[in-house]
Amino acid sequence: MVITMSEEQIWGKVEFLLGIGIHRSKIDSVIRMYPGVLGFDVENKLKPLIGEFSEMGFEPKEIRDEIVRNPKILRSEVGELSKCLRMLNSLKCRVPVKEKIFSDGAFRASYNAKLRIDCLHKHGLSYRDAFSVLWREPRVVLYDLDEIDKKIEFLTNVMKFDVYCLVEVPEYLGVHFEKQIVPRYNVIEYLRSKGGIGDEVGLRSLVKFSRLRFYNLYVKPYPECEKIYGRFVDVKVRHGHPEGLWKLFKPPKYSDSKEDLKNIRSFMEQLR
């Protein structure tokens, strides 16, 4: 497209970047990192996008710094990042998770959420369902895109579940792939091949069962499954009081004084 552009058209994009405060020394880097910016229309695309960023409450310096760091932000459609920010602000998750999502600022958090939504949409979810999955399982924002791709491909190609199962069980994207998803699936597949499972095990049971419950149901009754479960079988089954609780029921021990010992001896002599 650049070859067919006039010098005036190309210069218009450069003037726009200069106009939002990007230094001349950074223009080369921005265009080299994302040459697609030269293909955008200034009036209908770039200016409305910068206007949206300002309406979201971001200062010009923050907008400029984020564009220099990652020019692909300019690929966003008008309205995308503001919708992502509203969704992130409405999250009802654990405080440490939300703090980690916003650890690099609201601008970057919004863009990271947009990338995850695009990833879910690429695998077949509608944008509405993608937003729903992300809102119910915010840890997805913290995972790399490659990790999300790997989980979804395993879900659809290996486990043979429909991608829309993520709408019902978004927690699947929030659990560890190697430590939870793969070993549990291997155990279930082995039992299914041996006819050891009467009822079909759904994705919800596979993901949401605690380690102890999954171990008691599918690993403990079948010794051979402990080898399949591998090093993730370190589940301690407790009986009665939790370990160490007996100390709370044991009366405190006091050292015997000389007078106490004398009284005990005299008492014992009376019993003879």
mmCIF file with all atom_site columns, C-alpha atoms in Angstrom, residues 173-245:
data_model
loop_
_atom_site.group_PDB
_atom_site.id
_atom_site.type_symbol
_atom_site.label_atom_id
_atom_site.label_alt_id
_atom_site.label_comp_id
_atom_site.label_asym_id
_atom_site.label_entity_id
_atom_site.label_seq_id
_atom_site.pdbx_PDB_ins_code
_atom_site.Cartn_x
_atom_site.Cartn_y
_atom_site.Cartn_z
_atom_site.occupancy
_atom_site.B_iso_or_equiv
_atom_site.pdbx_formal_charge
_atom_site.auth_seq_id
_atom_site.auth_comp_id
_atom_site.auth_asym_id
_atom_site.auth_atom_id
_atom_site.pdbx_PDB_model_num
ATOM 1  C CA . LEU A 1 173 ? -8.749  -21.140 31.079 1.00 0.00 ? 173 LEU A CA 1
ATOM 2  C CA . GLY A 1 174 ? -7.654  -20.153 34.589 1.00 0.00 ? 174 GLY A CA 1
ATOM 3  C CA . VAL A 1 175 ? -6.136  -23.443 35.777 1.00 0.00 ? 175 VAL A CA 1
ATOM 4  C CA . HIS A 1 176 ? -2.611  -24.687 35.137 1.00 0.00 ? 176 HIS A CA 1
ATOM 5  C CA . PHE A 1 177 ? -2.268  -26.635 31.894 1.00 0.00 ? 177 PHE A CA 1
ATOM 6  C CA . GLU A 1 178 ? 0.556   -29.069 32.796 1.00 0.00 ? 178 GLU A CA 1
ATOM 7  C CA . LYS A 1 179 ? -0.304  -29.504 36.488 1.00 0.00 ? 179 LYS A CA 1
ATOM 8  C CA . GLN A 1 180 ? -4.077  -29.874 36.315 1.00 0.00 ? 180 GLN A CA 1
ATOM 9  C CA . ILE A 1 181 ? -5.632  -30.143 32.858 1.00 0.00 ? 181 ILE A CA 1
ATOM 10 C CA . VAL A 1 182 ? -3.311  -32.719 31.237 1.00 0.00 ? 182 VAL A CA 1
ATOM 11 C CA . PRO A 1 183 ? -2.871  -35.173 34.177 1.00 0.00 ? 183 PRO A CA 1
ATOM 12 C CA . ARG A 1 184 ? -6.593  -35.182 34.989 1.00 0.00 ? 184 ARG A CA 1
ATOM 13 C CA . TYR A 1 185 ? -7.513  -35.742 31.369 1.00 0.00 ? 185 TYR A CA 1
ATOM 14 C CA . ASN A 1 186 ? -5.022  -38.626 31.124 1.00 0.00 ? 186 ASN A CA 1
ATOM 15 C CA . VAL A 1 187 ? -6.550  -40.331 34.169 1.00 0.00 ? 187 VAL A CA 1
ATOM 16 C CA . ILE A 1 188 ? -10.112 -39.952 32.864 1.00 0.00 ? 188 ILE A CA 1
ATOM 17 C CA . GLU A 1 189 ? -9.142  -41.242 29.415 1.00 0.00 ? 189 GLU A CA 1
ATOM 18 C CA . TYR A 1 190 ? -7.447  -44.289 30.912 1.00 0.00 ? 190 TYR A CA 1
ATOM 19 C CA . LEU A 1 191 ? -10.475 -45.144 33.066 1.00 0.00 ? 191 LEU A CA 1
ATOM 20 C CA . ARG A 1 192 ? -12.794 -44.595 30.114 1.00 0.00 ? 192 ARG A CA 1
ATOM 21 C CA . SER A 1 193 ? -10.733 -46.968 27.962 1.00 0.00 ? 193 SER A CA 1
ATOM 22 C CA . LYS A 1 194 ? -10.990 -49.638 30.696 1.00 0.00 ? 194 LYS A CA 1
ATOM 23 C CA . GLY A 1 195 ? -14.718 -49.113 31.201 1.00 0.00 ? 195 GLY A CA 1
ATOM 24 C CA . GLY A 1 196 ? -14.111 -47.809 34.711 1.00 0.00 ? 196 GLY A CA 1
ATOM 25 C CA . ILE A 1 197 ? -16.345 -44.751 34.351 1.00 0.00 ? 197 ILE A CA 1
ATOM 26 C CA . GLY A 1 198 ? -20.062 -45.290 34.133 1.00 0.00 ? 198 GLY A CA 1
ATOM 27 C CA . ASP A 1 199 ? -21.201 -41.687 33.858 1.00 0.00 ? 199 ASP A CA 1
ATOM 28 C CA . GLU A 1 200 ? -19.705 -39.271 31.388 1.00 0.00 ? 200 GLU A CA 1
ATOM 29 C CA . VAL A 1 201 ? -17.242 -36.871 33.046 1.00 0.00 ? 201 VAL A CA 1
ATOM 30 C CA . GLY A 1 202 ? -17.926 -33.335 31.858 1.00 0.00 ? 202 GLY A CA 1
ATOM 31 C CA . LEU A 1 203 ? -15.565 -30.406 31.666 1.00 0.00 ? 203 LEU A CA 1
ATOM 32 C CA . ARG A 1 204 ? -16.989 -28.917 34.864 1.00 0.00 ? 204 ARG A CA 1
ATOM 33 C CA . SER A 1 205 ? -16.102 -31.996 36.923 1.00 0.00 ? 205 SER A CA 1
ATOM 34 C CA . LEU A 1 206 ? -12.701 -32.252 35.290 1.00 0.00 ? 206 LEU A CA 1
ATOM 35 C CA . VAL A 1 207 ? -11.786 -28.670 36.120 1.00 0.00 ? 207 VAL A CA 1
ATOM 36 C CA . LYS A 1 208 ? -13.709 -27.612 39.236 1.00 0.00 ? 208 LYS A CA 1
ATOM 37 C CA . PHE A 1 209 ? -13.176 -30.657 41.464 1.00 0.00 ? 209 PHE A CA 1
ATOM 38 C CA . SER A 1 210 ? -10.664 -30.001 44.208 1.00 0.00 ? 210 SER A CA 1
ATOM 39 C CA . ARG A 1 211 ? -7.423  -31.999 44.097 1.00 0.00 ? 211 ARG A CA 1
ATOM 40 C CA . LEU A 1 212 ? -8.568  -34.098 47.066 1.00 0.00 ? 212 LEU A CA 1
ATOM 41 C CA . ARG A 1 213 ? -11.988 -34.891 45.586 1.00 0.00 ? 213 ARG A CA 1
ATOM 42 C CA . PHE A 1 214 ? -10.553 -35.768 42.178 1.00 0.00 ? 214 PHE A CA 1
ATOM 43 C CA . TYR A 1 215 ? -7.918  -37.966 43.817 1.00 0.00 ? 215 TYR A CA 1
ATOM 44 C CA . ASN A 1 216 ? -10.460 -39.812 45.986 1.00 0.00 ? 216 ASN A CA 1
ATOM 45 C CA . LEU A 1 217 ? -12.843 -40.396 43.054 1.00 0.00 ? 217 LEU A CA 1
ATOM 46 C CA . TYR A 1 218 ? -10.561 -41.268 40.155 1.00 0.00 ? 218 TYR A CA 1
ATOM 47 C CA . VAL A 1 219 ? -7.027  -41.965 41.395 1.00 0.00 ? 219 VAL A CA 1
ATOM 48 C CA . LYS A 1 220 ? -7.097  -43.588 44.827 1.00 0.00 ? 220 LYS A CA 1
ATOM 49 C CA . PRO A 1 221 ? -9.389  -46.558 43.874 1.00 0.00 ? 221 PRO A CA 1
ATOM 50 C CA . TYR A 1 222 ? -7.155  -47.417 40.891 1.00 0.00 ? 222 TYR A CA 1
ATOM 51 C CA . PRO A 1 223 ? -3.468  -47.863 41.850 1.00 0.00 ? 223 PRO A CA 1
ATOM 52 C CA . GLU A 1 224 ? -2.343  -47.786 38.227 1.00 0.00 ? 224 GLU A CA 1
ATOM 53 C CA . CYS A 1 225 ? -3.752  -44.254 37.926 1.00 0.00 ? 225 CYS A CA 1
ATOM 54 C CA . GLU A 1 226 ? -1.230  -42.989 40.459 1.00 0.00 ? 226 GLU A CA 1
ATOM 55 C CA . LYS A 1 227 ? 1.513   -43.596 37.891 1.00 0.00 ? 227 LYS A CA 1
ATOM 56 C CA . ILE A 1 228 ? -0.508  -41.724 35.261 1.00 0.00 ? 228 ILE A CA 1
ATOM 57 C CA . TYR A 1 229 ? -1.171  -38.869 37.663 1.00 0.00 ? 229 TYR A CA 1
ATOM 58 C CA . GLY A 1 230 ? 2.579   -38.760 38.254 1.00 0.00 ? 230 GLY A CA 1
ATOM 59 C CA . ARG A 1 231 ? 4.097   -36.268 40.626 1.00 0.00 ? 231 ARG A CA 1
ATOM 60 C CA . PHE A 1 232 ? 0.762   -34.493 40.992 1.00 0.00 ? 232 PHE A CA 1
ATOM 61 C CA . VAL A 1 233 ? -0.546  -37.311 43.202 1.00 0.00 ? 233 VAL A CA 1
ATOM 62 C CA . ASP A 1 234 ? 0.864   -35.792 46.402 1.00 0.00 ? 234 ASP A CA 1
ATOM 63 C CA . VAL A 1 235 ? -2.536  -35.525 48.098 1.00 0.00 ? 235 VAL A CA 1
ATOM 64 C CA . LYS A 1 236 ? -2.698  -36.204 51.837 1.00 0.00 ? 236 LYS A CA 1
ATOM 65 C CA . VAL A 1 237 ? -5.951  -37.817 52.970 1.00 0.00 ? 237 VAL A CA 1
ATOM 66 C CA . ARG A 1 238 ? -6.622  -36.736 56.542 1.00 0.00 ? 238 ARG A CA 1
ATOM 67 C CA . HIS A 1 239 ? -8.751  -38.618 59.034 1.00 0.00 ? 239 HIS A CA 1
ATOM 68 C CA . GLY A 1 240 ? -10.284 -37.171 62.185 1.00 0.00 ? 240 GLY A CA 1
ATOM 69 C CA . HIS A 1 241 ? -8.818  -33.954 63.481 1.00 0.00 ? 241 HIS A CA 1
ATOM 70 C CA . PRO A 1 242 ? -6.440  -32.055 61.210 1.00 0.00 ? 242 PRO A CA 1
ATOM 71 C CA . GLU A 1 243 ? -2.776  -32.629 61.839 1.00 0.00 ? 243 GLU A CA 1
ATOM 72 C CA . GLY A 1 244 ? -1.585  -30.708 64.885 1.00 0.00 ? 244 GLY A CA 1
ATOM 73 C CA . LEU A 1 245 ? -5.089  -29.981 66.243 1.00 0.00 ? 245 LEU A CA 1
#
